[in-house]
Structures are given as C-alpha cells and as structure tokens.
Coordinates of C-alpha atoms and ligand atoms in Angstrom, one line a residue:
X1 CA 0.0 0.0 0.0
X2 CA 1.3 3.4 -0.9
X3 CA 0.0 6.9 -0.5
X4 CA 0.0 9.0 -3.7
X5 CA 1.1 12.6 -3.4
X6 CA 0.8 15.1 -6.3
X7 CA 3.4 17.9 -6.4
X8 CA 4.2 20.6 -9.0
X9 CA 6.2 19.3 -11.9
X10 CA 8.3 22.4 -12.2
X11 CA 7.9 26.0 -10.9
X12 CA 7.9 27.9 -7.7
X13 CA 6.6 25.0 -5.5
X14 CA 8.8 22.2 -6.8
X15 CA 12.1 22.8 -4.9
X16 CA 10.5 23.5 -1.6
X17 CA 8.1 20.5 -1.9
X18 CA 10.9 18.1 -2.6
X19 CA 13.0 19.7 0.1
X20 CA 10.2 19.2 2.6
X21 CA 9.9 15.5 1.8
X22 CA 13.7 15.2 2.1
X23 CA 13.6 16.9 5.5
X24 CA 10.9 14.3 6.5
X25 CA 13.5 11.6 5.7
X26 CA 11.8 10.6 2.5
X27 CA 14.3 10.0 -0.3
X28 CA 13.0 10.3 -3.9
X29 CA 14.9 9.8 -7.1
X30 CA 15.8 13.2 -8.5
X31 CA 17.3 14.4 -11.8
X32 CA 15.1 12.0 -13.8
X33 CA 12.5 13.6 -15.9
X34 CA 9.5 11.4 -15.0
X35 CA 5.9 12.0 -14.3
X36 CA 5.9 9.7 -11.4
X37 CA 8.3 7.9 -9.0
X38 CA 8.4 5.9 -5.8
X39 CA 10.1 7.0 -2.6
X40 CA 12.9 4.7 -1.7
X41 CA 12.3 4.4 2.0
X42 CA 8.6 5.4 2.7
X43 CA 5.4 4.1 1.2
X44 CA 4.9 7.2 -1.0
X45 CA 4.3 7.5 -4.7
X46 CA 5.0 11.0 -6.1
X47 CA 3.1 12.3 -9.2
X48 CA 4.5 15.4 -10.9
X49 CA 1.8 17.6 -12.3
X50 CA 0.8 21.2 -13.2
X51 CA -0.2 22.9 -10.0
X52 CA -3.5 24.0 -11.4
X53 CA -4.5 20.4 -12.0
X54 CA -3.6 19.1 -8.6
X55 CA -7.0 20.0 -6.8
X56 CA -8.9 18.1 -9.4
X57 CA -6.6 15.0 -9.3
X58 CA -7.0 14.9 -5.6
X59 CA -10.8 15.3 -5.8
X60 CA -10.9 12.5 -8.3
X61 CA -8.7 10.3 -6.2
X62 CA -6.0 10.0 -8.8
X63 CA -3.7 11.4 -6.1
X64 CA -4.6 11.0 -2.4
X65 CA -2.9 14.2 -1.3
X66 CA -1.2 17.2 -3.0
X67 CA 0.9 20.2 -2.4
X68 CA -0.4 23.5 -3.9
X69 CA -0.7 27.2 -3.1
X70 CA -3.9 28.1 -1.2
X71 CA -4.6 30.6 -4.0
X72 CA -5.0 27.6 -6.4
X73 CA -7.2 25.7 -3.8
X74 CA -9.6 28.6 -3.5
X75 CA -9.5 29.5 -7.2
X76 CA -10.3 26.0 -8.3
X77 CA -12.9 25.5 -5.7
X78 CA -12.8 21.7 -5.8
X79 CA -14.1 19.3 -3.1
X80 CA -10.8 19.0 -1.2
X81 CA -9.7 19.9 2.3
X82 CA -6.7 21.8 3.5
X83 CA -4.9 19.3 5.8
X84 CA -1.8 21.4 6.8
X85 CA -0.2 24.8 6.2
X86 CA 3.3 24.2 5.0
X87 CA 5.1 27.5 5.8
X88 CA 6.6 28.0 2.3
X89 CA 5.7 29.8 -1.0
X90 CA 4.2 32.7 1.0
X91 CA 2.7 35.3 -1.3
X92 CA -0.3 37.5 -1.7
X93 CA -2.8 38.0 -4.5
X94 CA -3.0 41.8 -5.1
X95 CA -4.5 44.4 -7.4
X96 CA -2.0 46.7 -9.0
X97 CA -2.4 49.8 -11.2
X98 CA 0.0 51.9 -13.3
X99 CA 2.3 53.8 -11.0
X100 CA 1.2 57.2 -12.2
X101 CA -2.5 56.5 -11.8
X102 CA -4.3 58.2 -8.9
X103 CA -5.7 55.6 -6.7
X104 CA -7.6 56.6 -3.5
X105 CA -9.8 53.6 -2.8
X106 CA -11.4 50.5 -4.2
X107 CA -14.1 52.6 -5.9
X108 CA -11.3 53.7 -8.3
X109 CA -11.7 50.3 -9.9
X110 CA -15.3 51.0 -11.0
X111 CA -15.8 50.3 -14.7
X112 CA -12.1 49.3 -15.1
X113 CA -10.8 46.3 -16.9
X114 CA -8.6 44.0 -14.7
X115 CA -6.4 41.3 -16.1
X116 CA -5.8 38.2 -14.0
X117 CA -5.3 34.4 -13.9
X118 CA -7.5 34.3 -10.7
X119 CA -11.0 35.2 -11.9
X120 CA -12.8 33.4 -9.1
X121 CA -10.9 35.1 -6.2
X122 CA -11.1 38.5 -8.0
X123 CA -14.8 38.2 -8.7
X124 CA -15.4 37.3 -5.0
X125 CA -13.4 40.3 -3.9
X126 CA -15.1 42.8 -6.3
X127 CA -18.6 41.5 -5.3
X128 CA -17.8 41.7 -1.6
X129 CA -16.8 45.4 -2.1
X130 CA -19.6 46.3 -4.6
X131 CA -17.2 47.2 -7.3
X132 CA -18.4 46.8 -10.9
X133 CA -15.3 46.0 -13.0
X134 CA -14.6 43.8 -16.0
X135 CA -12.4 40.8 -15.5
X136 CA -10.1 39.8 -18.3
X137 CA -8.8 36.3 -17.8
X138 CA -5.3 35.5 -19.1
X139 CA -3.1 32.6 -18.2
X140 CA 0.3 34.3 -17.9
X141 CA 2.4 37.5 -18.2
X142 CA -0.3 39.4 -16.4
X143 CA 2.0 42.2 -15.3
X144 CA 2.5 43.5 -18.8
X145 CA -1.3 43.8 -19.6
X146 CA -1.6 47.5 -18.7
X147 CA 1.5 48.6 -20.7
X148 CA 0.2 46.9 -23.9
X149 CA -3.2 48.3 -23.5
X150 CA -5.0 45.1 -22.6
X151 CA -6.3 46.2 -19.2
X152 CA -6.4 49.1 -16.7
X153 CA -5.2 47.1 -13.7
X154 CA -4.0 43.6 -12.8
X155 CA -4.7 41.1 -10.1
X156 CA -1.6 38.9 -9.6
X157 CA 0.6 37.1 -7.1
X158 CA 3.2 39.2 -5.4
X159 CA 6.0 38.4 -3.0
X160 CA 8.7 41.1 -2.9
X161 CA 6.9 43.4 -5.3
X162 CA 9.9 43.8 -7.6
X163 CA 8.1 42.4 -10.7
X164 CA 5.4 45.1 -10.2
X165 CA 8.0 47.8 -9.9
X166 CA 9.8 46.6 -13.0
X167 CA 6.6 46.9 -14.9
X168 CA 5.7 50.4 -13.7
X169 CA 2.9 49.2 -11.4
X170 CA 2.0 49.9 -7.8
X171 CA 0.2 47.5 -5.4
X172 CA -3.1 49.0 -4.2
X173 CA -5.2 46.2 -2.7
X174 CA -4.2 42.8 -1.1
X175 CA -7.1 40.4 -1.8
X176 CA -5.8 37.1 -0.5
X177 CA -2.8 35.8 1.4
X178 CA -1.4 32.4 0.4
X179 CA 1.1 29.8 1.3
X180 CA 1.7 26.2 0.2
X181 CA -0.7 23.7 1.8
X182 CA -1.2 20.0 1.9
X183 CA -4.6 19.0 0.5
X184 CA -6.6 15.8 0.7
X185 CA -10.2 14.4 0.9
X186 CA -12.4 12.6 3.4
X187 CA -12.3 9.4 1.2
X188 CA -8.9 8.1 2.4
X189 CA -8.9 4.4 3.2
X190 CA -7.6 3.4 6.7
X191 CA -4.3 2.0 5.3
X192 CA -3.6 5.3 3.5
X193 CA -4.8 7.3 6.5
X194 CA -2.1 5.5 8.6
X195 CA 0.6 6.5 6.1
X196 CA -0.7 10.1 6.0
X197 CA -0.6 10.2 9.8
X198 CA 3.0 9.2 9.8
X199 CA 3.8 11.8 7.1
X200 CA 2.0 14.5 9.0
X201 CA 3.9 13.7 12.2
X202 CA 7.1 14.2 10.3
X203 CA 6.0 17.4 8.5
X204 CA 4.9 18.9 11.9
X205 CA 8.2 18.1 13.5
X206 CA 10.1 19.7 10.6
X207 CA 7.9 22.8 10.6
X208 CA 8.2 23.2 14.3
X209 CA 12.0 22.9 14.2
X210 CA 12.2 25.8 11.8
X211 CA 10.4 28.1 14.2
X212 CA 12.7 27.6 17.1
X213 CA 16.4 27.8 18.0
X214 CA 18.3 25.7 20.5
X215 CA 20.1 27.9 23.0
X216 CA 22.9 27.2 25.5
X217 CA 24.3 29.7 28.0
X218 CA 26.4 29.9 31.2
X219 CA 25.3 32.0 34.2
X220 CA 26.2 32.5 37.8
X221 CA 23.8 30.5 40.1
X222 CA 22.3 33.6 41.6
X223 CA 21.1 34.8 38.2
X224 CA 19.5 31.6 37.1
X225 CA 16.0 32.3 38.3
X226 CA 15.9 35.7 36.6
X227 CA 17.3 34.1 33.4
X228 CA 14.8 31.3 33.5
X229 CA 11.9 33.8 33.7
X230 CA 13.2 35.4 30.5
X231 CA 12.8 32.2 28.5
X232 CA 9.2 31.5 27.6
X233 CA 7.7 28.3 26.3
X234 CA 9.1 24.7 26.7
X235 CA 8.3 22.9 29.9
X236 CA 11.4 23.7 31.8
X237 CA 15.0 24.5 30.8
X238 CA 17.8 22.0 31.5
X239 CA 20.2 23.3 34.1
X240 CA 23.6 21.6 34.7
X241 CA 26.4 22.6 37.1
X242 CA 29.6 23.8 35.6
X243 CA 33.1 22.7 36.8
X244 CA 33.6 26.4 37.8
X245 CA 32.2 26.9 41.3
X246 CA 29.0 28.9 41.5
X247 CA 28.2 28.7 37.8
X248 CA 25.8 26.6 35.7
X249 CA 24.9 26.0 32.1
X250 CA 21.3 26.3 30.8
X251 CA 19.9 24.6 27.7
X252 CA 16.6 25.6 26.2
X253 CA 14.5 26.3 23.1
X254 CA 13.5 29.8 22.0
X255 CA 11.0 30.9 19.4
X256 CA 12.5 32.5 16.3
X257 CA 9.9 35.4 16.4
X258 CA 11.1 37.2 19.5
X259 CA 14.6 35.6 19.4
X260 CA 16.7 38.8 19.4
X261 CA 14.8 40.4 22.2
X262 CA 15.2 37.4 24.4
X263 CA 19.0 37.2 23.6
X264 CA 19.5 40.8 24.5
X265 CA 17.5 40.4 27.8
X266 CA 19.5 37.3 28.7
X267 CA 22.8 39.0 28.1
X268 CA 21.7 42.0 30.2
X269 CA 20.6 39.6 32.9
X270 CA 24.1 38.2 33.2
X271 CA 24.2 35.2 30.8
X272 CA 27.5 34.5 29.2
X273 CA 28.8 32.3 26.4
X274 CA 25.5 32.2 24.7
X275 CA 25.4 29.6 21.8
X276 CA 22.5 29.4 19.4
X277 CA 21.9 26.6 16.9
X278 CA 19.3 25.4 14.4
X279 CA 17.1 22.5 15.3
X280 CA 16.7 19.8 12.7
X281 CA 13.6 18.1 14.0
X282 CA 11.4 18.9 17.0
X283 CA 8.8 16.5 18.5
X284 CA 6.9 17.7 21.5
Ligands
ATP1 P1 2.4 25.5 -13.6 O1 3.1 25.5 -14.8 O2 2.6 24.3 -12.7 O3 0.9 25.8 -13.7 P2 2.5 28.3 -12.5 O4 3.2 29.1 -13.5 O5 1.0 28.3 -12.4 O6 3.0 26.8 -12.7 P3 4.2 29.2 -10.4 O7 4.6 30.5 -10.8 O8 5.3 28.1 -10.4 O9 2.9 28.6 -11.1 O10 3.6 29.3 -8.9 C1 3.1 28.2 -8.2 C2 2.6 28.7 -6.9 O11 3.7 29.3 -6.1 C3 1.5 29.8 -7.0 O12 0.2 29.2 -7.2 C4 1.7 30.4 -5.6 O13 1.0 29.7 -4.6 C5 3.2 30.3 -5.3 N1 3.8 31.6 -5.8 C6 3.6 32.3 -6.9 N2 4.3 33.4 -7.0 C7 5.0 33.5 -5.9 C8 6.0 34.4 -5.4 N3 6.3 35.4 -6.0 N4 6.5 34.1 -4.2 C9 6.2 33.0 -3.5 N5 5.3 32.1 -3.9 C10 4.7 32.3 -5.1
ZN2 ZN1 -0.2 26.9 -12.5

C-alpha cells in the first residue's frame, strides 16, 4: 500500500516541496524527468503535475494528497480539504495599477478592466466590495497587460513586489494571502490514512523545528532564576552545574519570532557564552 502525493512538476513550488519531503527523511529519485516515481524508504508515490490540475486530481482520487498554493485551492474550488499549512511559498494576490494613476480607494476600480489568472478570487473580492469591474482572464504574463493596453489594472501574485516595480505598477489592494498547503479528501482508506498520519507527524516536526532555536548559555547560580523567567515556552530548561564553582549551564529552546529580544535580555541579565543553533527536528 502506498500513498500518492501530487506535487508541482516544475515551478515555484517544486524545490520546496521536494526539500520538505527530504527533511521528512523521504528519499526520492531526482534528476530523472519522469511523471511519477516511488520514494525509496517510505510508502509514498510521487506524481509530478501542473499545480492548477492538482486539486482536481486529488478530488478525483488519482492522487490521495497534494501540495499546492492556497490561491489555487480557492480559485479551483474543488471538493478538497486543507490538511496542513506548509510555511513556504508565501505570497499575496494583489491588485496593482500603473504607478502614475491616482488611486484613492477600491471605488477607483469601477468600470475598469482588470487582467488576472485568478478570476474566481477576484470576482469574489469585487462583489464583496460592490465594485463593478470587468475581469479579463489571461493565463500568464499578467503584469504586462496595462502597458500593452490590454487592461487598466491587474490582479496577480506578489511576494517582494519587484516584478510590479519593473513593470511600472503599484500594489493597491491585497485580496488574498497564500502559502503552500497539503490538501486531501475525506475518502482516504484506513491503510492510506495510517501512512498520512506518519507523514503529518514528520511534517509537523520539521515545521516546528524551523520556528525555534536551541540555546545554550552559562550563568552564575544567583542569576539563574531571573534568566529562566526570560525564556518563555518549553516545559522547563535543563540546568547543569559547571566545573567552575557557583556557575551553571542552561539549555533551552527559543521561538524564532522574538529571538533577538530574548537574547538581549538574557545578556543584560548576566548570561555569558550564549550559543545558538538550528534544530533539525522537533517533536513535542
Ligand atoms: P504551472 O506550470 O505548474 O501551472 P504556474 O506558473 O501556475 O505553474 P508558479 O509561478 O510556479 O505557477 O507558482 C506556483 C505557486 O507558487 C503559486 O500558485 C503560488 O501559490 C506560489 N507563488 C507564486 N508566486 C510566488 C511568489 N512570487 N513568491 C512565493 N510564492 C509564489
Ligand atoms: Zn499553474
């Protein structure tokens, strides 16, 4: 029994999808231009497809699960469930207009022509905001539409915004925030569900490890209580005596988010020899 996962054949999701599987300890043959392959050491079959087709393949049961952007999940509106957020391919679907256009509010889009590859998400946004605009669906190179006279505005995926800038556009509305997600259906057999549970256990351990750092520090015994209070989370830090009289070493885990603040506070509270390292897997 194997679980079938559909991932993007090539494009922005491919590298991170394969990397995530690798970090989960799943080895797949690479460098071979195939449409499908089997993992060497995990009951997983990988299907390489266009990302736009993945929701349908999962709905139809050709693949059991798939990795796609949430933007595609919502745009395609298939009967699939989001099983897990994957913390990569973060981007936003935004409306942009030529840089020199005046734009004060959404009502500036009234009676305008907007080019996009995401007509469903755009239509939903326009309706929600009572904007009457024409949607012109195109499948690629959306950002050049205004400069060639095809549309007045665009609605496209943005991450840094550099593509918009290069095409003389400015971002005016964010309509949807997206990241890669694992999708599936309710129809999984119990054998497959067991494999999926194993896979999810690994994915969550990998995701968690990326959000935390492992920290080691030395401190005089009389400062340890203050220092412990500065480290949130985790049940309790490990404290070991040092060979040096009156000193101990403390090991703990710190969230990446407020990492620098915590380090500054620890140092100010008397911590010395602070070492920080990445965590490869984290199981709580
Ligand atoms: P395909 O040929 O498979 O249809 P595509 O051209 O539709 O590929 P890509 O550009 O490879 O798609 O993007 C795939 C997904 O990656 C998008 O649906 C989105 O979720 C995410 N993505 C797109 N642009 C960005 C970006 N600039 N930064 C981060 N993630 C992005
Ligand atoms: Zn696509």
